[in-house]
Every structure is written in C-alpha cells, then in structure tokens.
Short mmCIF file of N, CA and C in Angstrom, two decimals:
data_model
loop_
_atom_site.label_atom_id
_atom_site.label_comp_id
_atom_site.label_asym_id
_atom_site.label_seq_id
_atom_site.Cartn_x
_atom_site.Cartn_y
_atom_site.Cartn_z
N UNK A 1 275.86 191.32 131.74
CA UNK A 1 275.26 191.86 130.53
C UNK A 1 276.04 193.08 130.02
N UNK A 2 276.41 193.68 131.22
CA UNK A 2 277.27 195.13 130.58
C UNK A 2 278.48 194.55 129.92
N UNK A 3 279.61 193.49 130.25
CA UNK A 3 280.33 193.30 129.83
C UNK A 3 280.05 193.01 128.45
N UNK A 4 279.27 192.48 128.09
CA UNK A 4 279.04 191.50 126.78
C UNK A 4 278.63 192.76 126.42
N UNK A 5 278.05 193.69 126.30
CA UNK A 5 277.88 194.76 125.58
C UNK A 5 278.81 195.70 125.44
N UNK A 6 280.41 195.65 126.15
CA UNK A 6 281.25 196.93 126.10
C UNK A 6 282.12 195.61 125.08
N UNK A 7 281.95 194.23 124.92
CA UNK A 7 282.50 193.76 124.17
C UNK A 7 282.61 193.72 122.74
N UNK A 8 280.89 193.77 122.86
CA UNK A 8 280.85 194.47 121.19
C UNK A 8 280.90 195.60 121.01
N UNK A 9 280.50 196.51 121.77
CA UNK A 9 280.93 197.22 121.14
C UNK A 9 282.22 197.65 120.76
N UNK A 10 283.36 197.35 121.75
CA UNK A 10 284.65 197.23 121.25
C UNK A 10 284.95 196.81 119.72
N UNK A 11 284.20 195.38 119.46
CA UNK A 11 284.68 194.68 118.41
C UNK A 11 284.11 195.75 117.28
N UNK A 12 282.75 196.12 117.53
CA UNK A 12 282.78 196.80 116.18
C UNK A 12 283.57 198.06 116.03
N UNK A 13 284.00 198.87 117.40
CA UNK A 13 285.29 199.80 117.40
C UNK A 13 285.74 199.47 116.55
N UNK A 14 286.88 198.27 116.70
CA UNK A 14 287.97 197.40 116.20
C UNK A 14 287.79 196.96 114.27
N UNK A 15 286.20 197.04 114.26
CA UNK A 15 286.13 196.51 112.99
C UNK A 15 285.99 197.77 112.42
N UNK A 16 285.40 198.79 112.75
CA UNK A 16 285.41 199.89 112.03
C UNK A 16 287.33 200.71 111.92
N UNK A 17 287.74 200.33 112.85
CA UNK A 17 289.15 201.02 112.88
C UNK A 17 290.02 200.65 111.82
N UNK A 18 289.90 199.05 111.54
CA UNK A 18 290.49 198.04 110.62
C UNK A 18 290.28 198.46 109.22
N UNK A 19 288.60 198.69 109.29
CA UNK A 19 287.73 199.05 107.57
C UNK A 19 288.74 200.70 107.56
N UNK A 20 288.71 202.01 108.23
CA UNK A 20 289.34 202.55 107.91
C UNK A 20 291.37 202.25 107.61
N UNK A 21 291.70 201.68 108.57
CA UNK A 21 292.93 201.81 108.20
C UNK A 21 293.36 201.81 106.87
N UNK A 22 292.68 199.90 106.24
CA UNK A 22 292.43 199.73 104.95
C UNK A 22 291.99 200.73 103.75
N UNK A 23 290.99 201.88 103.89
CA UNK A 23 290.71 202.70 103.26
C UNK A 23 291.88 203.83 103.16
N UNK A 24 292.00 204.02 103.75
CA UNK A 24 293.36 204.87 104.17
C UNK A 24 294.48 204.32 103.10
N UNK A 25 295.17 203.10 103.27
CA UNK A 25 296.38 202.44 103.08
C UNK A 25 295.77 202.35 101.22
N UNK A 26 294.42 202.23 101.26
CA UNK A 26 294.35 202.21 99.45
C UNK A 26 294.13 203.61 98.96
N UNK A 27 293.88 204.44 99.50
CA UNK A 27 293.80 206.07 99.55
C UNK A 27 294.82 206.11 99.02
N UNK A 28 295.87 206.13 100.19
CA UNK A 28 297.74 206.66 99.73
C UNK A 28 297.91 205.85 98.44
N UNK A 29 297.87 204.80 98.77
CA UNK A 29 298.36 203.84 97.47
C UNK A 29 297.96 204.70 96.15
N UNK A 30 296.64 204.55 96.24
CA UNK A 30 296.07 204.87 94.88
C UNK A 30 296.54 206.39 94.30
N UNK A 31 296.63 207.43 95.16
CA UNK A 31 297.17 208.71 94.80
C UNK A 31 298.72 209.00 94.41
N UNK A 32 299.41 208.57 95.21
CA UNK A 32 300.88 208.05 94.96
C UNK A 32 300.72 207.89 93.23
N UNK A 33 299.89 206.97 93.04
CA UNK A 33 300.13 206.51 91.72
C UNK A 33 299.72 207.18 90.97
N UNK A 34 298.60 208.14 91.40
CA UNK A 34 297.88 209.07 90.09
C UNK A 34 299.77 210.10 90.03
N UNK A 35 299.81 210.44 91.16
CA UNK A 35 301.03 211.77 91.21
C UNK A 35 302.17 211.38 90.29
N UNK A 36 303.00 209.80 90.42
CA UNK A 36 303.47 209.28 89.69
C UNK A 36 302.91 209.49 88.50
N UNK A 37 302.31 209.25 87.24
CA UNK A 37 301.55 209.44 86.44
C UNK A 37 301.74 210.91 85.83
N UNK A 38 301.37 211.81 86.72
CA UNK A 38 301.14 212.95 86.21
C UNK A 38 302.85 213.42 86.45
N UNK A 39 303.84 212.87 87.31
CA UNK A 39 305.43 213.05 87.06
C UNK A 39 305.90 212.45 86.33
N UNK A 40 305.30 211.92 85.51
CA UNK A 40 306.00 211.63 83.90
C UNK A 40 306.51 212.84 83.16
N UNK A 41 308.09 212.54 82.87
CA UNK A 41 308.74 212.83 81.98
C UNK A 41 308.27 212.73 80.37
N UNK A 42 307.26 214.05 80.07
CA UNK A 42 306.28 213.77 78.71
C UNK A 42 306.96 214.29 77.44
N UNK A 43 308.45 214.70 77.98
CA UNK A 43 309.45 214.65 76.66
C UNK A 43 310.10 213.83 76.09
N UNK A 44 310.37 212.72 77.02
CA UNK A 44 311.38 211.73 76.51
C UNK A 44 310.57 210.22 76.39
N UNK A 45 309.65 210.32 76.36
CA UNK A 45 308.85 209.59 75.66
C UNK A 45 308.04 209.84 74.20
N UNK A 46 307.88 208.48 73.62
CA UNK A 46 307.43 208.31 72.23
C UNK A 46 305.95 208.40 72.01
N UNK A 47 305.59 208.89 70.86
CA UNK A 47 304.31 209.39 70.75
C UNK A 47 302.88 208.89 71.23
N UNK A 48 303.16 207.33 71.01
CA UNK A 48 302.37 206.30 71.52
C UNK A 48 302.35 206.07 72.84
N UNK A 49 303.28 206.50 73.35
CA UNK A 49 303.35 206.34 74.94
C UNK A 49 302.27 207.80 75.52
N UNK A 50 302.51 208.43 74.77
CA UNK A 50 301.99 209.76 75.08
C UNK A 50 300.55 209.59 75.42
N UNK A 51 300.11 208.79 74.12
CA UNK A 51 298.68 208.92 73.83
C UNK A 51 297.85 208.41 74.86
N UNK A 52 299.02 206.95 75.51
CA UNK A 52 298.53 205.60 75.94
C UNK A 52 298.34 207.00 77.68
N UNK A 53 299.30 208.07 78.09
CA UNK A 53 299.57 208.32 79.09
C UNK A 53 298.19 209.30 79.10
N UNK A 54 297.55 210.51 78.04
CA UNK A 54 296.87 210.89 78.19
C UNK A 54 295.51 209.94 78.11
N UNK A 55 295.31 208.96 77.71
CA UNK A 55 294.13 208.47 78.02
C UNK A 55 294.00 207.57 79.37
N UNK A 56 295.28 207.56 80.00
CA UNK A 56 295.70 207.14 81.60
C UNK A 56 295.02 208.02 81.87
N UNK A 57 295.36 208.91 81.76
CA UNK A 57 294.75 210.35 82.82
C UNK A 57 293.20 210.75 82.32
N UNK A 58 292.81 210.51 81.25
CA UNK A 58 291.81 211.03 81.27
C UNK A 58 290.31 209.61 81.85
N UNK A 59 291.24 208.99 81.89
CA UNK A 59 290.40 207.40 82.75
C UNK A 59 290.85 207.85 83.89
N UNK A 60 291.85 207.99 84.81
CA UNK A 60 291.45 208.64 86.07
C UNK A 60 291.15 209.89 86.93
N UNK A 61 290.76 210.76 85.82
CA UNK A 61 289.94 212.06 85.78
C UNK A 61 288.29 211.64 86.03
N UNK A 62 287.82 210.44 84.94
CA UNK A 62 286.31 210.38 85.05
C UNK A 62 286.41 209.57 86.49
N UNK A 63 287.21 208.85 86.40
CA UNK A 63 287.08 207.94 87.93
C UNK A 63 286.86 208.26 89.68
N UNK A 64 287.80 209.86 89.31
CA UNK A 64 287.36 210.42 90.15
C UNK A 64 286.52 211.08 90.22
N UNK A 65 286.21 211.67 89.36
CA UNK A 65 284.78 212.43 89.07
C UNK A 65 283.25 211.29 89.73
N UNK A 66 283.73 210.05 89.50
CA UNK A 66 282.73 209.15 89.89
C UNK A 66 282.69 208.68 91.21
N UNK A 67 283.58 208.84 91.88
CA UNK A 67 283.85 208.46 92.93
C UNK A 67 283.68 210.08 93.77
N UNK A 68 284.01 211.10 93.31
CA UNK A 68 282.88 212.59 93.67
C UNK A 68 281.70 212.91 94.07
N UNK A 69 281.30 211.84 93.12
CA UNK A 69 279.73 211.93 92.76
C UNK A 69 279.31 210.88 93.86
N UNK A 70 279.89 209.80 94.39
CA UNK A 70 279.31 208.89 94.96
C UNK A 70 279.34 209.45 96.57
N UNK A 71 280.43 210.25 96.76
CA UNK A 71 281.07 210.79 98.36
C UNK A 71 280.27 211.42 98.46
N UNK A 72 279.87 212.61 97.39
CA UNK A 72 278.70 213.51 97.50
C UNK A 72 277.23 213.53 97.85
N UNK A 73 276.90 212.15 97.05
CA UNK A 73 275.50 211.53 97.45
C UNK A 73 275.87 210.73 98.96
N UNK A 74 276.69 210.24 98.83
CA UNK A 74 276.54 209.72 100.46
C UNK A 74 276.73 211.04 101.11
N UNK A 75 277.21 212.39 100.95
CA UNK A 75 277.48 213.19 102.09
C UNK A 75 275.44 213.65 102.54
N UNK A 76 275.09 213.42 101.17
CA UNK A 76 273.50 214.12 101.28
C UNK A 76 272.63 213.47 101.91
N UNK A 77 273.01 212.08 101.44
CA UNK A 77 272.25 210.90 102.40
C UNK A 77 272.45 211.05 104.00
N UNK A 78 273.81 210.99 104.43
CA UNK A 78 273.80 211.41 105.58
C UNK A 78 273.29 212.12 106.18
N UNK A 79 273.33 213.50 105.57
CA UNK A 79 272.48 214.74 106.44
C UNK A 79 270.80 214.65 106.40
N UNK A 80 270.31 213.44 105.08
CA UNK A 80 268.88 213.62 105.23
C UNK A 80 268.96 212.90 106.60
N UNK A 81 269.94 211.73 106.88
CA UNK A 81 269.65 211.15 107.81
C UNK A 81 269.68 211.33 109.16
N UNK A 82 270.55 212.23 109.60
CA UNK A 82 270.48 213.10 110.58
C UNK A 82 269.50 214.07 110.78
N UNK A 83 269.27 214.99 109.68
CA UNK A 83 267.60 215.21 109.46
C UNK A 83 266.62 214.51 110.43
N UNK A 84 266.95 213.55 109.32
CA UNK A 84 265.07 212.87 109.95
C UNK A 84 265.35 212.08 111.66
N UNK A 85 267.02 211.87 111.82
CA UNK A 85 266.70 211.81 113.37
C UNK A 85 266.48 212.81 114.05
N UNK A 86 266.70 213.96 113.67
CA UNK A 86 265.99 215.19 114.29
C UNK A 86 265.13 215.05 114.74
N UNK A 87 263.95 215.21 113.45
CA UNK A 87 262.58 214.92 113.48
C UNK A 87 262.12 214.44 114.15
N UNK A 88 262.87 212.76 114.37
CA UNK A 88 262.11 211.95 115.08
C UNK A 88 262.08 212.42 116.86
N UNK A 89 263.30 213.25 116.92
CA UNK A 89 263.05 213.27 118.12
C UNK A 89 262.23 214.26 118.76
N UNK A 90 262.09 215.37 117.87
CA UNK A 90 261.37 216.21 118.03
C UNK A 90 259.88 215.41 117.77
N UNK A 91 259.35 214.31 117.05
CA UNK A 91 258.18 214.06 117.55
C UNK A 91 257.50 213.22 118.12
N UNK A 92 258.79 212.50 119.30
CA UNK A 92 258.44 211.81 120.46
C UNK A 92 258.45 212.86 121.64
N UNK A 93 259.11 213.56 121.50
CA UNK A 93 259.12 214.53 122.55
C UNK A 93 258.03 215.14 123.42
N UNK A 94 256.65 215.26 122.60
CA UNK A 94 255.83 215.56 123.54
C UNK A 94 255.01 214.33 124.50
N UNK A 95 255.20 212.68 123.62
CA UNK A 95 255.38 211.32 124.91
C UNK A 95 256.06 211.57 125.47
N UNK A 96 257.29 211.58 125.48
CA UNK A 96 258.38 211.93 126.61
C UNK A 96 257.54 213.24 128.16
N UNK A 97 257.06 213.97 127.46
CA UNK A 97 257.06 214.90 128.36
C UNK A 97 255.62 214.63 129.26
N UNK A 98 254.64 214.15 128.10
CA UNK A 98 253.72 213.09 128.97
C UNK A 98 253.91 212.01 130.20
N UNK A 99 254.59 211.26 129.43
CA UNK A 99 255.74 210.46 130.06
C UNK A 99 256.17 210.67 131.46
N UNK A 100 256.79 212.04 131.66
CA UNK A 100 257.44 212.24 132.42
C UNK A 100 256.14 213.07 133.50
N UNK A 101 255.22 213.71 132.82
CA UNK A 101 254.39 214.46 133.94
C UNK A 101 252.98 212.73 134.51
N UNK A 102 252.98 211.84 133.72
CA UNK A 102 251.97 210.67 134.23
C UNK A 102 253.28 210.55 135.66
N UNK A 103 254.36 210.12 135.80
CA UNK A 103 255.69 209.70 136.10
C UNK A 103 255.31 210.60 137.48
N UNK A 104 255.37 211.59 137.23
CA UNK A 104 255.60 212.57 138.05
C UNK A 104 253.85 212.46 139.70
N UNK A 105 252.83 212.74 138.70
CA UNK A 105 251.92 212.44 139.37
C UNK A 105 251.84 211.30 140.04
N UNK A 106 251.83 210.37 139.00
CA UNK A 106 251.80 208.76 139.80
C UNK A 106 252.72 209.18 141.40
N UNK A 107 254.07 209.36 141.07
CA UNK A 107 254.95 209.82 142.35
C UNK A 107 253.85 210.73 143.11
N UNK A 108 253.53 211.68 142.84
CA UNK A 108 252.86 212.30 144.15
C UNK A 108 251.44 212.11 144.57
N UNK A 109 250.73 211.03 144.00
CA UNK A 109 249.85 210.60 144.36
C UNK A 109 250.44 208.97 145.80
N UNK A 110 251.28 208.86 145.40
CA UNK A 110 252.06 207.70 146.15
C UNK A 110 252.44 208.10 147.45
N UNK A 111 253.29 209.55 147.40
CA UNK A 111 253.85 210.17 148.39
C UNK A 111 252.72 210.74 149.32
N UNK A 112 251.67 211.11 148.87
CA UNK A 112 251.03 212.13 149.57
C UNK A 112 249.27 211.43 150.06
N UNK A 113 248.82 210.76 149.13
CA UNK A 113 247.68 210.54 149.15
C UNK A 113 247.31 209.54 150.34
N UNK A 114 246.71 209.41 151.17
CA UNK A 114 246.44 208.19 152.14
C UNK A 114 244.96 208.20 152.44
N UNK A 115 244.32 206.77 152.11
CA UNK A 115 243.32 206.41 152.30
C UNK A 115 243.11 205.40 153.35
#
C-alpha cells in the first residue's frame, strides 16, 4: 500500500513539475517578445507601423494588467485558504485533546485497574 502511494504521489510530483516547466518555457517566450517589441527601432519606421506598434503595446499593457489582476485574486484566494485551514485546525483541536485524554485514561484504567 505504501508503495502505491509514494507512486502517486511521485506522479503528481512529476505532473506538477511538467505543468510548471511549461509555464515557465511560455513565461520566457512570451516576455522575450514583449522586450522585442518595446526594442523597436521607432525611427526608422513608417507612421502606420508606428500606430500598428503603439496599439501592440497598449494590448499588452491591458493584458497584463489582466493577468495582475487574476495572480492577485488567486494570491488572496490562497491566503483565505490557508486561513480557514488554520481555523480548522484550531477547531478540532479541543477533540484532539479529548481524544487524547479518553486515550490516555482508557490506558490507565487497563494498566492499573484489576478486578
């Protein structure tokens, strides 16, 4: 049983390692190209090129701005979610400690008691 469980979990290691690499490899990609973009030579081009280049940029200005906005709400989501595992553990904690003193008695009623 342990094996089959260090197996997956490996695999989802493996699948999460993969999903980042990929994120990564379109990361670079995609920035490369904004930088390109913004290393345009904006003298020796024609007016129309200009226009076509500032509304390049100002489409991947909002894009990132949207993609800001989305990292951001997931960063908030996260922490509610860590949050509320807080919580939760803080309010099993006093079963636990029940838990552990029934646990405890049962044991010294076992050890000690003889009828």
């Amino acid at each position: 049983m342990t094996q089959i469980i260090n197996q997956i979990i490996q695999f989802l290691q493996q699948g999460v390692a993969a999903i980042f690499r990929f994120l990564q490899l379109v990361w670079t990609w995609s920035f490369g190209e904004i930088i390109a973009v913004f290393q345009s030579n904006w003298q020796a081009l024609p007016v129309w090129k200009i226009v076509l280049l500032v509304v390049a940029l100002a489409a991947v200005a909002y894009l990132l701005y949207k993609a800001a906005v989305q990292l951001w709400e997931a960063a908030v989501a996260v922490f509610k979610a860590f949050v509320a595992l807080l919580s939760a553990f803080v309010m099993v904690l006093p079963y636990i400690v029940v838990a552990g003193l029934v646990a405890f008695a049962g044991g010294w009623v076992i050890r000690t008691v003889n009828f």
